Short mmCIF file of C-alpha atoms and ligand atoms in Angstrom, two decimals:
data_model
loop_
_atom_site.label_atom_id
_atom_site.label_comp_id
_atom_site.label_asym_id
_atom_site.label_seq_id
_atom_site.Cartn_x
_atom_site.Cartn_y
_atom_site.Cartn_z
CA MET A 29 -19.98 -13.54 -28.25
CA ASN A 30 -21.80 -11.65 -31.16
CA ALA A 31 -22.98 -13.17 -34.48
CA ILE A 32 -19.94 -12.79 -36.50
CA ALA A 33 -17.72 -14.50 -34.20
CA SER A 34 -20.45 -17.23 -33.52
CA ARG A 35 -20.52 -17.81 -37.48
CA SER A 36 -16.92 -17.82 -37.72
CA ILE A 37 -16.54 -20.26 -34.95
CA THR A 38 -19.23 -22.48 -36.61
CA ARG A 39 -17.40 -22.43 -40.12
CA LEU A 40 -14.31 -23.68 -38.22
CA ILE A 41 -16.14 -26.60 -36.61
CA ASN A 42 -17.83 -27.79 -39.90
CA GLY A 43 -14.37 -27.50 -41.62
CA ALA A 44 -12.58 -29.34 -38.95
CA LEU A 45 -15.26 -32.17 -38.82
CA ALA A 46 -14.54 -32.74 -42.50
CA ILE A 47 -11.43 -33.69 -41.91
CA LYS A 48 -11.81 -37.42 -40.68
CA PRO A 49 -8.86 -38.08 -38.63
CA LEU A 50 -9.76 -34.93 -36.88
CA ALA A 51 -13.18 -35.61 -36.46
CA ASN A 52 -12.49 -39.31 -35.14
CA PHE A 53 -9.78 -37.76 -32.69
CA ALA A 54 -12.49 -35.46 -31.45
CA LYS A 55 -14.87 -38.24 -30.77
CA ASP A 56 -12.75 -40.25 -28.88
CA ARG A 57 -11.87 -37.57 -26.54
CA ALA A 58 -15.26 -36.60 -26.29
CA ARG A 59 -16.24 -40.12 -25.39
CA ASN A 60 -13.20 -40.79 -23.14
CA MET A 61 -14.48 -37.76 -21.13
CA MET A 62 -17.83 -39.05 -21.25
CA ILE A 63 -16.89 -41.96 -19.78
CA LYS A 64 -14.67 -40.35 -17.02
CA ARG A 65 -17.48 -38.00 -16.02
CA ALA A 66 -20.22 -40.84 -15.71
CA GLU A 67 -17.43 -42.75 -13.48
CA SER A 68 -17.23 -39.66 -11.30
CA ILE A 69 -20.75 -39.33 -10.87
CA GLY A 70 -21.59 -42.63 -10.15
CA VAL A 71 -22.98 -44.55 -13.26
CA TYR A 72 -20.03 -47.07 -13.39
CA TRP A 73 -19.80 -47.62 -17.40
CA LEU A 74 -16.87 -49.72 -17.86
CA ASP A 75 -17.88 -52.30 -15.16
CA GLU A 76 -21.78 -52.36 -16.24
CA VAL A 77 -20.92 -52.62 -19.83
CA ALA A 78 -18.26 -55.48 -19.24
CA GLN A 79 -20.93 -57.18 -17.24
CA LEU A 80 -23.74 -56.72 -19.96
CA ARG A 81 -21.08 -57.85 -22.65
CA ALA A 82 -19.96 -61.12 -20.92
CA ARG A 83 -23.34 -62.02 -18.98
CA ASP A 84 -21.74 -64.47 -16.74
CA GLY A 85 -18.17 -63.76 -15.59
CA ASP A 86 -16.25 -64.17 -18.58
CA ALA A 87 -14.69 -61.07 -19.93
CA ALA A 88 -15.26 -61.99 -23.72
CA PHE A 89 -18.39 -60.95 -25.54
CA ASN A 90 -20.94 -63.64 -24.59
CA PRO A 91 -22.00 -65.25 -28.14
CA ILE A 92 -25.57 -66.02 -26.60
CA TRP A 93 -26.65 -62.26 -27.53
CA GLU A 94 -26.30 -62.96 -31.12
CA GLN A 95 -28.42 -66.10 -30.90
CA GLU A 96 -31.04 -63.79 -29.14
CA ARG A 97 -30.95 -61.11 -31.37
CA ALA A 98 -31.36 -63.85 -34.09
CA GLU A 99 -34.65 -64.78 -32.52
CA ILE A 100 -35.99 -60.98 -31.91
CA CYS A 101 -35.01 -59.97 -35.56
CA ASP A 102 -37.61 -59.35 -38.22
CA ARG A 103 -35.28 -60.16 -41.46
CA ALA A 104 -38.08 -58.97 -43.51
CA LEU A 105 -37.73 -55.74 -42.08
CA THR A 106 -36.47 -53.03 -44.49
CA TYR A 107 -34.57 -49.97 -42.54
CA PRO A 108 -35.27 -46.49 -43.55
CA ASN A 109 -32.46 -44.80 -44.99
CA TYR A 110 -32.42 -42.01 -42.49
CA TYR A 111 -31.80 -44.71 -40.01
CA LEU A 112 -28.61 -46.08 -41.88
CA THR A 113 -26.17 -43.29 -40.50
CA SER A 114 -23.91 -42.64 -37.69
CA PHE A 115 -25.55 -41.44 -34.65
CA HIS A 116 -24.07 -40.53 -30.95
CA ALA A 117 -20.85 -40.77 -32.55
CA TYR A 118 -21.02 -44.51 -33.04
CA GLU A 119 -19.80 -44.96 -36.70
CA GLU A 120 -22.45 -48.11 -37.15
CA GLY A 121 -25.24 -45.67 -35.55
CA ASN A 122 -28.04 -47.67 -33.64
CA LEU A 123 -27.29 -50.99 -35.45
CA GLY A 124 -24.22 -52.63 -33.56
CA TRP A 125 -23.42 -54.15 -30.09
CA GLU A 126 -21.45 -51.47 -28.81
CA PRO A 127 -24.12 -48.76 -28.98
CA ALA A 128 -26.84 -51.49 -27.51
CA LEU A 129 -24.39 -52.32 -24.91
CA GLU A 130 -23.85 -48.72 -24.06
CA ALA A 131 -26.99 -47.14 -24.37
CA THR A 132 -28.71 -47.65 -20.78
CA VAL A 133 -25.30 -46.30 -19.16
CA ALA A 134 -25.31 -43.40 -21.80
CA ALA A 135 -28.85 -42.48 -21.11
CA LYS A 136 -28.09 -42.30 -17.34
CA ALA A 137 -24.85 -40.50 -17.87
CA VAL A 138 -26.52 -37.78 -19.95
CA HIS A 139 -29.65 -37.53 -17.77
CA ALA A 140 -27.56 -37.07 -14.35
CA ARG A 141 -27.12 -33.63 -15.40
CA LEU A 142 -30.45 -32.46 -15.35
CA TRP A 143 -30.69 -31.93 -11.80
CA PRO A 144 -28.58 -30.19 -9.49
CA GLU A 145 -27.67 -33.03 -7.89
CA GLY A 146 -25.76 -34.45 -11.15
CA ASP A 147 -25.98 -38.00 -9.91
CA ALA A 148 -27.01 -41.44 -11.21
CA ARG A 149 -30.53 -40.90 -10.17
CA GLY A 150 -31.14 -38.25 -12.98
CA ASP A 151 -32.40 -40.84 -15.42
CA ILE A 152 -35.02 -42.21 -13.20
CA ARG A 153 -36.16 -38.68 -12.04
CA LEU A 154 -36.56 -37.69 -15.91
CA ARG A 155 -38.89 -41.10 -16.32
CA GLN A 156 -40.69 -40.08 -13.19
CA SER A 157 -41.43 -36.40 -14.10
CA TYR A 158 -43.06 -37.59 -17.52
CA LEU A 159 -45.01 -40.32 -15.74
CA ASP A 160 -46.16 -37.65 -13.28
CA VAL A 161 -47.99 -35.75 -15.81
CA LEU A 162 -49.51 -38.82 -17.49
CA LEU A 163 -50.67 -40.14 -14.37
CA GLU A 164 -51.98 -36.12 -13.68
CA GLN A 165 -53.38 -35.39 -16.93
CA LEU A 166 -54.55 -38.87 -18.60
CA PRO A 167 -58.37 -39.19 -17.71
CA GLN A 168 -58.17 -43.32 -17.59
CA THR A 169 -55.57 -45.73 -16.88
CA PRO A 170 -54.50 -46.99 -20.28
CA GLU A 171 -55.00 -51.00 -20.66
CA THR A 172 -52.73 -51.07 -23.69
CA ILE A 173 -49.62 -48.99 -24.17
CA VAL A 174 -47.37 -48.87 -27.40
CA ASP A 175 -43.59 -46.98 -26.26
CA LEU A 176 -42.32 -45.90 -29.74
CA GLY A 177 -38.08 -46.15 -30.29
CA CYS A 178 -37.79 -48.13 -26.77
CA SER A 179 -34.38 -48.77 -27.27
CA THR A 180 -32.68 -50.96 -24.64
CA GLY A 181 -36.27 -50.34 -22.42
CA LEU A 182 -35.79 -47.69 -19.95
CA SER A 183 -38.73 -45.92 -20.88
CA THR A 184 -40.67 -49.13 -21.57
CA HIS A 185 -39.90 -50.33 -18.02
CA ALA A 186 -40.97 -46.81 -16.45
CA LEU A 187 -44.13 -46.93 -18.21
CA GLN A 188 -44.98 -50.83 -17.05
CA GLN A 189 -44.06 -49.56 -13.54
CA ALA A 190 -46.41 -46.87 -13.39
CA TYR A 191 -48.94 -49.00 -15.03
CA PRO A 192 -48.32 -52.74 -14.08
CA LYS A 193 -51.53 -54.51 -15.46
CA ALA A 194 -51.08 -52.80 -18.98
CA LYS A 195 -50.29 -54.87 -22.08
CA ILE A 196 -47.03 -52.88 -23.22
CA ILE A 197 -45.36 -53.24 -26.63
CA GLY A 198 -41.96 -51.54 -27.09
CA VAL A 199 -41.36 -50.67 -30.92
CA GLU A 200 -37.71 -50.59 -32.15
CA LEU A 201 -35.85 -50.33 -35.25
CA SER A 202 -32.65 -52.00 -33.91
CA ASP A 203 -32.79 -55.44 -33.18
CA TYR A 204 -29.64 -55.02 -31.06
CA PHE A 205 -31.32 -52.68 -28.64
CA LEU A 206 -34.18 -54.96 -28.31
CA THR A 207 -32.32 -57.82 -27.47
CA VAL A 208 -30.71 -55.85 -24.55
CA ALA A 209 -34.02 -54.57 -23.76
CA ASN A 210 -35.21 -58.41 -23.35
CA TYR A 211 -32.13 -59.35 -21.09
CA GLN A 212 -32.55 -56.37 -18.97
CA THR A 213 -36.38 -57.07 -18.81
CA ASN A 214 -35.71 -60.71 -17.54
CA VAL A 215 -33.15 -59.19 -15.06
CA ALA A 216 -35.77 -56.98 -14.04
CA LEU A 217 -38.71 -59.72 -13.62
CA ASP A 218 -35.88 -61.81 -11.22
CA SER A 219 -35.54 -59.09 -8.77
CA THR A 220 -39.08 -58.29 -9.10
CA GLN A 221 -38.49 -54.57 -10.00
CA LEU A 222 -40.76 -55.52 -12.70
CA THR A 223 -43.88 -57.53 -12.10
CA ASN A 224 -45.04 -57.97 -15.69
CA SER A 225 -43.21 -58.33 -19.24
CA PRO A 226 -43.15 -55.79 -21.80
CA GLN A 227 -43.68 -57.23 -25.40
CA TRP A 228 -40.92 -56.28 -27.84
CA LEU A 229 -41.43 -55.68 -31.70
CA HIS A 230 -38.76 -55.02 -34.09
CA ALA A 231 -40.23 -52.87 -36.62
CA ALA A 232 -40.30 -48.84 -37.59
CA ALA A 233 -42.45 -46.80 -35.47
CA GLU A 234 -44.18 -45.19 -39.00
CA ASN A 235 -45.06 -48.91 -39.68
CA THR A 236 -45.53 -50.96 -36.64
CA GLY A 237 -48.00 -53.54 -38.25
CA LEU A 238 -50.38 -53.22 -35.50
CA ALA A 239 -54.31 -53.21 -35.65
CA ASP A 240 -56.52 -50.13 -36.40
CA SER A 241 -57.67 -48.36 -32.93
CA SER A 242 -56.10 -51.12 -30.95
CA VAL A 243 -54.09 -49.06 -28.29
CA ASP A 244 -55.17 -46.61 -25.52
CA LEU A 245 -51.83 -44.77 -25.20
CA VAL A 246 -48.99 -44.35 -27.63
CA SER A 247 -45.74 -42.78 -25.92
CA ALA A 248 -42.70 -41.55 -27.82
CA SER A 249 -40.08 -40.77 -25.39
CA LEU A 250 -37.13 -38.93 -26.56
CA LEU A 251 -37.71 -40.63 -30.22
CA PHE A 252 -38.72 -37.27 -31.94
CA HIS A 253 -35.38 -35.60 -32.05
CA GLU A 254 -33.84 -38.33 -33.98
CA LEU A 255 -36.35 -38.25 -36.95
CA PRO A 256 -36.12 -36.33 -40.15
CA THR A 257 -38.96 -34.43 -40.52
CA SER A 258 -40.94 -36.82 -43.05
CA ALA A 259 -40.36 -39.60 -40.87
CA ALA A 260 -41.82 -37.60 -37.59
CA LEU A 261 -44.84 -37.08 -39.81
CA GLU A 262 -45.18 -40.72 -40.63
CA ILE A 263 -45.00 -41.54 -37.07
CA ILE A 264 -47.62 -39.17 -36.12
CA ARG A 265 -50.10 -40.73 -38.82
CA GLU A 266 -49.18 -44.29 -37.40
CA ALA A 267 -49.85 -43.04 -33.80
CA TYR A 268 -53.33 -41.83 -35.02
CA ARG A 269 -53.94 -44.99 -36.89
CA ILE A 270 -53.36 -47.57 -33.87
CA LEU A 271 -54.98 -45.24 -31.27
CA ARG A 272 -58.71 -45.85 -30.46
CA PRO A 273 -60.85 -43.21 -30.54
CA GLY A 274 -60.44 -40.81 -27.41
CA GLY A 275 -56.98 -42.65 -27.05
CA HIS A 276 -53.74 -40.42 -26.43
CA PHE A 277 -50.39 -39.98 -28.26
CA THR A 278 -47.85 -38.56 -25.42
CA ILE A 279 -44.75 -37.30 -26.67
CA MET A 280 -41.38 -36.34 -23.87
CA GLU A 281 -38.84 -34.74 -25.75
CA MET A 282 -36.29 -31.76 -25.97
CA ASN A 283 -38.20 -28.43 -25.36
CA PRO A 284 -36.69 -26.15 -28.24
CA GLN A 285 -38.46 -22.94 -26.34
CA SER A 286 -36.58 -23.91 -23.34
CA GLU A 287 -34.21 -21.11 -22.35
CA VAL A 288 -31.59 -24.11 -22.43
CA TYR A 289 -31.91 -24.39 -26.05
CA LYS A 290 -32.98 -20.92 -26.68
CA LYS A 291 -29.62 -19.54 -25.67
CA LEU A 292 -27.51 -22.57 -27.33
CA PRO A 293 -24.97 -20.75 -29.35
CA ALA A 294 -25.13 -21.79 -33.25
CA TYR A 295 -21.82 -23.78 -33.08
CA VAL A 296 -23.09 -25.76 -30.29
CA LEU A 297 -26.17 -27.16 -32.60
CA THR A 298 -23.41 -27.70 -35.10
CA LEU A 299 -21.30 -29.71 -32.67
CA LEU A 300 -24.35 -31.57 -31.60
CA LYS A 301 -25.28 -32.23 -35.25
CA SER A 302 -22.47 -34.43 -35.81
CA THR A 303 -23.89 -36.87 -33.02
CA GLU A 304 -27.66 -36.08 -33.54
CA PRO A 305 -27.88 -35.84 -37.71
CA TYR A 306 -31.68 -34.59 -37.66
CA LEU A 307 -31.52 -32.33 -34.42
CA ASP A 308 -32.20 -29.07 -36.33
CA GLN A 309 -35.23 -30.58 -38.55
CA TYR A 310 -36.93 -31.49 -34.80
CA PHE A 311 -36.08 -27.97 -33.79
CA ALA A 312 -37.64 -26.57 -36.75
CA LEU A 313 -40.77 -28.92 -36.35
CA ASP A 314 -43.91 -27.38 -35.24
CA LEU A 315 -45.08 -30.64 -33.44
CA HIS A 316 -48.27 -28.96 -32.31
CA GLN A 317 -49.25 -28.18 -35.70
CA ALA A 318 -48.15 -31.34 -37.21
CA LEU A 319 -50.37 -33.40 -34.88
CA MET A 320 -53.77 -31.31 -35.38
CA GLU A 321 -53.05 -31.62 -39.32
CA ARG A 322 -52.90 -35.49 -38.67
CA GLY A 323 -55.96 -35.28 -36.92
CA PHE A 324 -55.51 -34.70 -33.33
CA SER A 325 -57.25 -32.20 -31.28
CA GLN A 326 -55.18 -29.18 -29.83
CA PRO A 327 -52.47 -30.65 -27.78
CA SER A 328 -51.35 -29.66 -24.62
CA GLN A 329 -47.95 -28.75 -23.27
CA ALA A 330 -46.13 -29.29 -19.89
CA THR A 331 -42.39 -28.73 -18.85
CA ASN A 332 -40.97 -31.69 -16.66
CA THR A 333 -37.68 -30.56 -16.56
CA SER A 334 -35.67 -27.60 -17.69
CA ARG A 335 -35.17 -28.60 -20.96
CA HIS A 336 -38.06 -31.30 -21.44
CA ARG A 337 -41.37 -31.07 -22.38
CA VAL A 338 -44.42 -33.46 -22.52
CA VAL A 339 -46.89 -33.00 -25.54
CA ILE A 340 -50.18 -34.83 -25.03
CA ALA A 341 -52.69 -35.01 -28.15
CA GLN A 342 -55.90 -36.96 -28.13
CA LYS A 343 -57.20 -38.56 -31.27
CA PRO A 344 -60.97 -37.30 -31.03
CA ALA A 345 -63.56 -39.97 -29.64
C1 SAM B 26 -32.86 -41.48 -27.84
S1 SAM B 26 -33.47 -43.32 -28.00
C2 SAM B 26 -34.94 -43.17 -26.98
C3 SAM B 26 -35.19 -44.34 -26.16
C4 SAM B 26 -36.14 -44.51 -24.95
N1 SAM B 26 -37.25 -44.23 -25.57
C5 SAM B 26 -35.85 -43.51 -24.02
O1 SAM B 26 -36.73 -42.81 -23.48
O2 SAM B 26 -34.72 -43.59 -23.19
C6 SAM B 26 -34.34 -43.32 -29.72
C7 SAM B 26 -34.48 -44.46 -29.96
O3 SAM B 26 -35.63 -44.74 -31.06
C8 SAM B 26 -35.13 -45.35 -32.20
N2 SAM B 26 -35.72 -45.19 -33.35
C9 SAM B 26 -34.88 -44.29 -34.05
N3 SAM B 26 -35.83 -44.13 -35.30
C10 SAM B 26 -36.97 -45.03 -35.26
C11 SAM B 26 -38.09 -45.57 -35.79
N4 SAM B 26 -38.55 -44.73 -36.98
N5 SAM B 26 -38.80 -46.57 -35.50
C12 SAM B 26 -38.44 -47.13 -34.21
N6 SAM B 26 -37.43 -46.79 -33.45
C13 SAM B 26 -36.85 -45.74 -33.93
C14 SAM B 26 -33.46 -45.60 -31.97
O4 SAM B 26 -32.88 -46.55 -32.22
C15 SAM B 26 -33.30 -45.36 -30.53
O5 SAM B 26 -33.47 -46.70 -29.74
#
């Protein structure tokens, strides 16, 4: 497709998305297609979400979720404005039960496509590909780990399995997601998939409240593409502050230099922007430069999938 055609399609899509009923119709169709596709590859979206919602057999939403959220929630927390917007086609963004109960299956559905098999194991393989890089490149086994933007705990569980003795803290802005993370941890402990439990912290990654120089490894898995540049830079600063000298900040993310994204037509980015509002800012950010400007030594980069990268930066000893 030539540049003029691509620009016209982009304008057309922007125009269509500005019409609310049309945008909602497109969203519903995309959602239904995603669920249908997930079911066809062995990610049993509808059943998994229904079971999670009810927890013990009954079909209705289990009120225990709200009780547990009240326990995990820091009521004094002020949400940054950029977070109070819709994400991933959920009007309420990340602050609601529907996105929280669906986050785990949605990740499994999206990551299934990363490998030719295209099945439910894709998410596990993505996590493992990240951990393989860490296990190979980090000079020491970290004892204290912070997982920034931990969502419902998929990345935190993977870290805990790779470093079973480590004390791990999952930091997350959505108290709904954290409540699901806590529940899924208890299930994993019961089934001995996990032998040690992470802790959960309802906080902004740019302001964790954790002590200076107290952490060996700060990990951010699939967080940065959800951030405006200003927040990304603040989070790098915060990671530097809480890391001990010699500690590492590792970032697993979409790789803008990968062939997949380099070839992406502009109109696809426009469509993605309606579900990922800060994607263009992430694609424009020079992550290595930003890390070095905030005190980290020259980062290394490895590719872990056809479209993801692992960036490792060290706080000088
Ligand atoms: C795409 S999810 C990635 C989750 C998980 N780390 C993984 O690898 O699957 C990004 C998460 O970051 C959270 N998040 C976004 N901005 C944040 C911030 N400033 N502080 C803490 N969490 C944040 C979102 O609520 C969401 O749960």
